[in-house]
Tab-separated table of C-alpha atoms and ligand atoms in Angstrom:
chain	number	residue	atom	x	y	z
A	3	MET	CA	-4.076	-42.793	-8.923
A	4	GLN	CA	-3.514	-40.040	-5.912
A	5	THR	CA	-3.252	-36.618	-7.063
A	6	ASP	CA	-2.964	-33.010	-5.671
A	7	VAL	CA	-0.349	-34.516	-3.751
A	8	LEU	CA	3.549	-33.472	-3.231
A	9	ASN	CA	6.586	-36.240	-2.211
A	10	ARG	CA	9.649	-35.742	-0.920
A	11	PHE	CA	12.289	-38.627	-1.222
A	12	LEU	CA	15.948	-38.395	-0.333
A	13	PHE	CA	18.866	-40.504	-2.233
A	14	GLU	CA	19.884	-42.219	0.624
A	15	ASP	CA	23.474	-43.050	-1.087
A	16	LEU	CA	24.248	-39.897	-3.198
A	17	HIS	CA	23.537	-36.704	-0.841
A	18	ALA	CA	20.728	-35.406	-2.936
A	19	ARG	CA	17.205	-34.917	-2.368
A	20	GLY	CA	13.979	-34.840	-4.710
A	21	GLU	CA	10.409	-33.452	-4.701
A	22	LEU	CA	7.830	-34.698	-7.216
A	23	VAL	CA	4.174	-32.836	-7.612
A	24	GLN	CA	1.260	-34.120	-9.524
A	25	LEU	CA	-1.739	-31.709	-9.955
A	26	ASP	CA	-5.268	-31.654	-10.897
A	27	GLN	CA	-8.117	-30.665	-8.846
A	28	SER	CA	-6.747	-27.918	-7.125
A	29	PHE	CA	-4.834	-26.667	-10.519
A	30	LYS	CA	-8.323	-26.960	-12.437
A	31	GLN	CA	-9.740	-24.734	-9.281
A	32	ILE	CA	-7.711	-22.570	-9.916
A	33	VAL	CA	-8.425	-21.321	-13.089
A	34	GLU	CA	-12.146	-22.286	-13.288
A	35	ASN	CA	-14.225	-19.296	-14.247
A	36	HIS	CA	-11.528	-17.228	-14.794
A	37	ASN	CA	-12.086	-17.238	-18.902
A	38	TYR	CA	-8.267	-17.310	-19.495
A	39	PRO	CA	-6.674	-18.174	-23.014
A	40	ASP	CA	-5.045	-21.882	-23.111
A	41	ALA	CA	-1.601	-20.135	-23.063
A	42	VAL	CA	-1.949	-18.380	-19.781
A	43	LYS	CA	-3.522	-21.610	-17.755
A	44	GLN	CA	-0.487	-23.239	-19.137
A	45	LEU	CA	2.252	-20.812	-17.790
A	46	LEU	CA	-0.161	-21.087	-14.413
A	47	GLY	CA	-0.126	-24.144	-13.925
A	48	GLU	CA	4.094	-24.920	-14.641
A	49	LEU	CA	3.745	-21.919	-12.054
A	50	MET	CA	1.635	-23.346	-9.442
A	51	ALA	CA	3.517	-26.899	-9.899
A	52	ALA	CA	6.531	-24.837	-9.579
A	53	THR	CA	5.537	-23.133	-6.234
A	54	CYS	CA	4.098	-26.097	-4.948
A	55	LEU	CA	8.090	-27.631	-5.465
A	56	LEU	CA	9.523	-24.456	-3.726
A	57	THR	CA	7.198	-24.009	-0.891
A	58	ALA	CA	8.227	-27.604	-0.219
A	59	THR	CA	12.243	-26.626	0.324
A	60	LEU	CA	10.600	-24.312	2.811
A	61	LYS	CA	12.473	-25.597	6.213
A	62	PHE	CA	9.744	-23.260	8.617
A	63	GLU	CA	6.476	-22.685	8.312
A	64	GLY	CA	5.544	-19.646	6.107
A	65	GLU	CA	4.361	-18.262	2.981
A	66	ILE	CA	5.932	-18.173	-0.808
A	67	ALA	CA	4.586	-15.823	-3.586
A	68	VAL	CA	6.089	-16.149	-6.611
A	69	GLN	CA	5.466	-13.780	-9.364
A	70	ILE	CA	6.168	-12.940	-12.965
A	71	GLN	CA	5.628	-9.239	-13.734
A	72	GLY	CA	6.222	-7.693	-17.236
A	73	ASP	CA	5.789	-5.515	-19.617
A	74	GLY	CA	3.990	-8.365	-22.308
A	75	PRO	CA	0.122	-8.669	-22.432
A	76	VAL	CA	-0.023	-10.671	-18.996
A	77	GLN	CA	0.811	-7.879	-16.558
A	78	TYR	CA	1.104	-10.688	-13.946
A	79	MET	CA	0.999	-13.955	-12.707
A	80	VAL	CA	0.876	-14.852	-9.282
A	81	ILE	CA	0.630	-18.442	-7.206
A	82	ASN	CA	0.863	-18.209	-2.994
A	83	GLY	CA	1.978	-21.189	-1.645
A	84	ASP	CA	2.121	-21.906	2.207
A	85	HIS	CA	3.807	-25.017	3.966
A	86	GLN	CA	0.958	-26.901	3.897
A	87	GLN	CA	0.638	-27.266	0.086
A	88	ARG	CA	-2.416	-24.869	0.641
A	89	MET	CA	-2.618	-22.557	-2.480
A	90	ARG	CA	-3.806	-20.243	-4.674
A	91	GLY	CA	-3.348	-17.953	-7.596
A	92	THR	CA	-3.992	-15.512	-10.166
A	93	ALA	CA	-3.262	-13.864	-13.747
A	94	ASN	CA	-4.122	-10.621	-15.342
A	95	ILE	CA	-4.150	-9.833	-18.449
A	96	ASN	CA	-3.998	-6.354	-20.110
A	97	GLY	CA	-3.758	-7.098	-23.824
A	98	GLN	CA	-3.841	-9.168	-26.964
A	99	ILE	CA	-2.031	-12.495	-26.240
A	100	THR	CA	-0.793	-13.113	-29.777
A	101	GLY	CA	1.670	-16.114	-29.096
A	102	THR	CA	2.161	-18.916	-26.465
A	103	SER	CA	5.936	-18.620	-26.002
A	104	LEU	CA	6.762	-17.297	-22.377
A	105	ASN	CA	8.311	-13.952	-23.860
A	106	ASP	CA	4.697	-13.417	-25.702
A	107	LEU	CA	2.968	-13.938	-22.776
A	108	MET	CA	5.320	-11.839	-20.369
A	109	GLY	CA	7.731	-9.606	-22.232
A	110	ASN	CA	10.514	-8.630	-20.369
A	111	ALA	CA	9.649	-9.705	-17.096
A	112	ASN	CA	11.197	-10.432	-13.670
A	113	MET	CA	10.247	-13.401	-11.428
A	114	VAL	CA	9.593	-12.399	-7.916
A	115	ILE	CA	10.044	-15.239	-4.717
A	116	THR	CA	9.132	-13.712	-1.554
A	117	VAL	CA	9.329	-15.453	1.330
A	118	MET	CA	7.089	-14.879	4.018
A	119	PRO	CA	8.335	-17.213	7.403
A	120	LYS	CA	5.605	-17.553	9.938
A	121	ASN	CA	7.950	-15.884	12.919
A	122	GLY	CA	10.590	-14.017	11.412
A	123	GLU	CA	11.212	-11.372	8.444
A	124	ARG	CA	10.177	-10.987	5.219
A	125	TYR	CA	12.563	-11.725	2.383
A	126	GLN	CA	12.710	-10.923	-1.931
A	127	GLY	CA	14.647	-12.587	-4.455
A	128	ILE	CA	14.234	-11.220	-7.903
A	129	VAL	CA	15.457	-13.228	-11.261
A	130	ARG	CA	15.381	-11.773	-14.725
A	131	LEU	CA	13.252	-14.002	-16.577
A	132	GLU	CA	15.656	-14.826	-19.748
A	133	GLY	CA	14.774	-17.519	-22.344
A	134	ASP	CA	12.232	-19.508	-22.696
A	135	SER	CA	12.182	-21.975	-19.507
A	136	LEU	CA	10.450	-21.415	-15.882
A	137	ALA	CA	12.154	-23.760	-14.625
A	138	GLU	CA	15.913	-22.598	-16.011
A	139	CYS	CA	14.668	-19.291	-13.965
A	140	ILE	CA	13.908	-21.066	-10.943
A	141	GLU	CA	17.227	-22.974	-10.875
A	142	HIS	CA	18.828	-19.711	-11.269
A	143	TYR	CA	16.954	-18.285	-7.836
A	144	PHE	CA	18.418	-21.526	-6.051
A	145	ALA	CA	22.083	-20.884	-7.653
A	146	THR	CA	21.777	-17.425	-6.022
A	147	SER	CA	20.002	-17.615	-2.942
A	148	GLU	CA	20.510	-21.309	-1.707
A	149	GLN	CA	24.014	-21.698	-3.334
A	150	LEU	CA	22.734	-25.575	-3.979
A	151	ALA	CA	22.890	-27.181	-7.286
A	152	THR	CA	19.222	-27.653	-8.103
A	153	ARG	CA	17.186	-28.784	-10.740
A	154	ILE	CA	13.394	-28.243	-11.856
A	155	TRP	CA	11.191	-29.869	-14.567
A	156	LEU	CA	7.603	-28.582	-15.032
A	157	TYR	CA	4.789	-30.147	-16.736
A	158	ALA	CA	1.382	-28.500	-17.942
A	159	ASP	CA	-1.499	-29.203	-20.258
A	160	SER	CA	-4.198	-26.961	-20.746
A	161	SER	CA	-6.963	-29.174	-22.209
A	162	GLU	CA	-6.770	-31.719	-19.788
A	163	MET	CA	-6.120	-28.999	-16.636
A	164	LEU	CA	-3.279	-30.708	-15.037
A	165	ALA	CA	0.063	-29.759	-14.270
A	166	ALA	CA	3.011	-31.417	-12.435
A	167	GLY	CA	6.994	-30.915	-11.670
A	168	ALA	CA	9.929	-32.331	-10.108
A	169	LEU	CA	12.892	-31.174	-8.689
A	170	VAL	CA	16.332	-32.350	-7.582
A	171	GLN	CA	18.663	-30.721	-4.901
A	172	VAL	CA	22.478	-31.352	-3.782
A	173	LEU	CA	21.991	-32.152	-0.101
A	174	PRO	CA	24.731	-29.501	1.773
A	175	ASP	CA	26.628	-32.627	3.658
A	176	SER	CA	28.456	-34.394	1.270
A	177	GLU	CA	32.692	-33.553	1.953
A	178	ASP	CA	33.575	-35.549	-1.294
A	179	LYS	CA	31.974	-32.480	-3.538
A	180	ASP	CA	33.311	-33.552	-7.123
A	181	GLN	CA	31.746	-37.001	-6.504
A	182	GLN	CA	28.431	-35.805	-5.357
A	183	MET	CA	28.166	-33.684	-8.888
A	184	LEU	CA	28.782	-36.492	-10.677
A	185	ASP	CA	26.114	-38.512	-8.677
A	186	PHE	CA	23.787	-35.109	-9.124
A	187	GLU	CA	23.891	-34.988	-13.395
A	188	HIS	CA	23.814	-38.967	-12.849
A	189	ILE	CA	20.025	-38.339	-10.890
A	190	CYS	CA	19.289	-35.264	-13.255
A	191	GLN	CA	19.626	-37.326	-16.020
A	192	LEU	CA	17.319	-40.065	-15.005
A	193	THR	CA	15.143	-37.340	-14.385
A	194	ALA	CA	15.268	-35.561	-17.736
A	195	THR	CA	13.527	-38.860	-19.287
A	196	LEU	CA	10.455	-38.238	-17.194
A	197	LYS	CA	7.569	-37.827	-19.764
A	198	ALA	CA	4.693	-35.613	-19.572
A	199	SER	CA	2.369	-38.754	-19.791
A	200	GLU	CA	4.019	-40.579	-17.359
A	201	ILE	CA	4.148	-37.902	-14.646
A	202	PHE	CA	0.397	-37.223	-14.971
A	203	GLN	CA	-1.147	-40.659	-15.633
A	204	LEU	CA	1.047	-42.782	-13.035
A	205	PRO	CA	1.080	-42.901	-9.307
A	206	ALA	CA	4.158	-41.268	-7.225
A	207	GLU	CA	5.957	-44.071	-6.363
A	208	GLU	CA	5.766	-45.854	-9.978
A	209	VAL	CA	6.915	-43.152	-11.346
A	210	LEU	CA	10.004	-42.726	-8.729
A	211	TYR	CA	10.110	-46.767	-9.510
A	212	ARG	CA	10.819	-46.392	-13.572
A	213	LEU	CA	13.042	-43.188	-13.235
A	214	TYR	CA	15.441	-43.807	-9.627
A	215	HIS	CA	15.086	-48.144	-9.683
A	216	GLU	CA	18.310	-48.587	-9.397
A	217	GLN	CA	19.355	-46.109	-6.258
A	218	THR	CA	18.242	-46.461	-2.833
A	219	VAL	CA	15.664	-43.844	-2.656
A	220	ARG	CA	13.444	-43.206	0.624
A	221	VAL	CA	10.063	-41.335	0.098
A	222	PHE	CA	8.564	-39.776	2.744
A	223	ASP	CA	4.886	-39.173	3.949
A	224	PRO	CA	2.974	-37.336	0.704
A	225	GLN	CA	1.566	-34.064	1.455
A	226	SER	CA	-1.699	-33.154	-0.145
A	227	VAL	CA	-2.116	-30.111	-2.275
A	228	THR	CA	-5.435	-28.099	-2.022
A	229	PHE	CA	-6.709	-24.799	-3.328
A	230	VAL	CA	-7.524	-22.184	-0.364
A	231	CYS	CA	-7.958	-18.665	-1.545
A	232	GLY	CA	-8.381	-17.392	2.204
A	233	CYS	CA	-9.790	-14.295	1.435
A	234	SER	CA	-12.673	-13.129	3.919
A	235	GLU	CA	-14.752	-10.252	5.108
A	236	ASP	CA	-12.059	-9.159	8.030
A	237	LYS	CA	-8.984	-8.846	6.008
A	238	CYS	CA	-11.274	-6.551	2.894
A	239	LEU	CA	-12.033	-4.654	6.037
A	240	THR	CA	-8.484	-4.176	6.914
A	241	ALA	CA	-7.862	-3.542	3.302
A	242	ILE	CA	-10.601	-1.090	3.621
A	243	ALA	CA	-9.070	0.740	6.816
A	244	ASN	CA	-6.048	1.059	5.048
A	245	ILE	CA	-7.536	3.521	2.563
A	246	GLY	CA	-8.746	5.867	5.371
A	247	GLN	CA	-11.546	7.346	6.626
A	248	THR	CA	-12.551	10.405	4.045
A	249	ALA	CA	-11.658	7.993	1.040
A	250	ILE	CA	-14.299	5.740	2.148
A	251	GLU	CA	-16.596	8.699	3.201
A	252	GLU	CA	-16.459	9.497	-0.366
A	253	HIS	CA	-16.574	6.047	-1.919
A	254	LEU	CA	-19.795	5.428	0.117
A	255	ALA	CA	-21.282	9.142	-0.736
A	256	GLU	CA	-21.021	7.977	-4.603
A	257	HIS	CA	-21.249	4.546	-4.642
A	258	GLY	CA	-23.396	3.791	-1.385
A	259	GLU	CA	-20.970	0.545	-0.586
A	260	ILE	CA	-17.996	-0.761	-1.250
A	261	LYS	CA	-17.247	-3.528	-3.606
A	262	ILE	CA	-14.284	-5.779	-2.931
A	263	ASN	CA	-13.988	-8.539	-6.040
A	264	CYS	CA	-11.257	-11.185	-4.891
A	265	GLU	CA	-9.093	-11.865	-7.683
A	266	PHE	CA	-8.087	-15.125	-6.420
A	267	CYS	CA	-11.723	-17.027	-6.176
A	268	LEU	CA	-13.709	-14.323	-7.646
A	269	LYS	CA	-15.936	-13.484	-4.774
A	270	GLN	CA	-17.709	-10.686	-4.168
A	271	TYR	CA	-17.499	-8.716	-1.255
A	272	HIS	CA	-20.206	-5.651	-0.346
A	273	PHE	CA	-19.932	-3.357	2.237
A	274	ASP	CA	-22.397	-0.596	3.079
A	275	ARG	CA	-22.082	1.830	5.679
A	276	GLU	CA	-23.531	-0.213	8.339
A	277	LYS	CA	-20.668	-2.996	7.635
A	278	LEU	CA	-18.473	-0.143	7.626
A	279	LYS	CA	-19.284	0.971	11.027
A	280	PRO	CA	-16.337	-0.148	13.123
A	281	LEU	CA	-14.180	1.943	10.675
A	282	LEU	CA	-15.836	5.073	10.409
A	283	LYS	CA	-15.490	7.725	13.298
A	284	PRO	CA	-19.057	8.939	14.394
A	285	ASN	CA	-18.994	12.379	13.551
B	24	ZN	ZN1	-11.042	-15.131	-2.963
């Protein structure tokens, strides 16, 4: 079966659309080497699936960052994705993790969704993290920002290191809104029967057939999901330039070099005076 794949589909007669994402390697690559506790892997998996589903709703080229920040032992958690489903993510743990619920991990938290179009202004939506489901929180975001009824289901398995998700959303094109909502509820009831074992183990076509065989569903070309960190020496140099020449000089005097660790892929970058030359004015 093909994994690390996002499928978009359309309910031809019901004025609704859907997405299905199934993650394996790309999720493993995001968490590998980080030594996250299981509960954190689990939540990162759900957040990654959610971010894939969200980026797939973009109607333009660009990036989305979905960040949860709170006062719990996990300070923040973020997944970045773009319209090509290139994903990266990280979690910052700063305390003893004693439980596995969303609240145990994140405490009082907000979800910050930042949309960064390639051409255009970035915008941000902030949703209070209430209840114990990431899916609900994102549904709330859609209700307030897009005003389109949207339902999301998220799945993660921290022992098998698999994550997946499903989304259904009404289209704005219906004339009979009451009928559309009835149809939408029906699709949601069908989708809610989807088991983790099915979405983890069955090819997308089979999942779709099991759920919606009584509907006319048009499936579009699948899109691959990949882990791409995107960090580089150039980007590090830009970040270093931002701290200013005085701070660079001070840091070099004290440590002999500037070291940057990529928090996503854990790659280490080292910059000595020679490499920093373009940033330093000659005396
Ligand atoms: Zn990196």
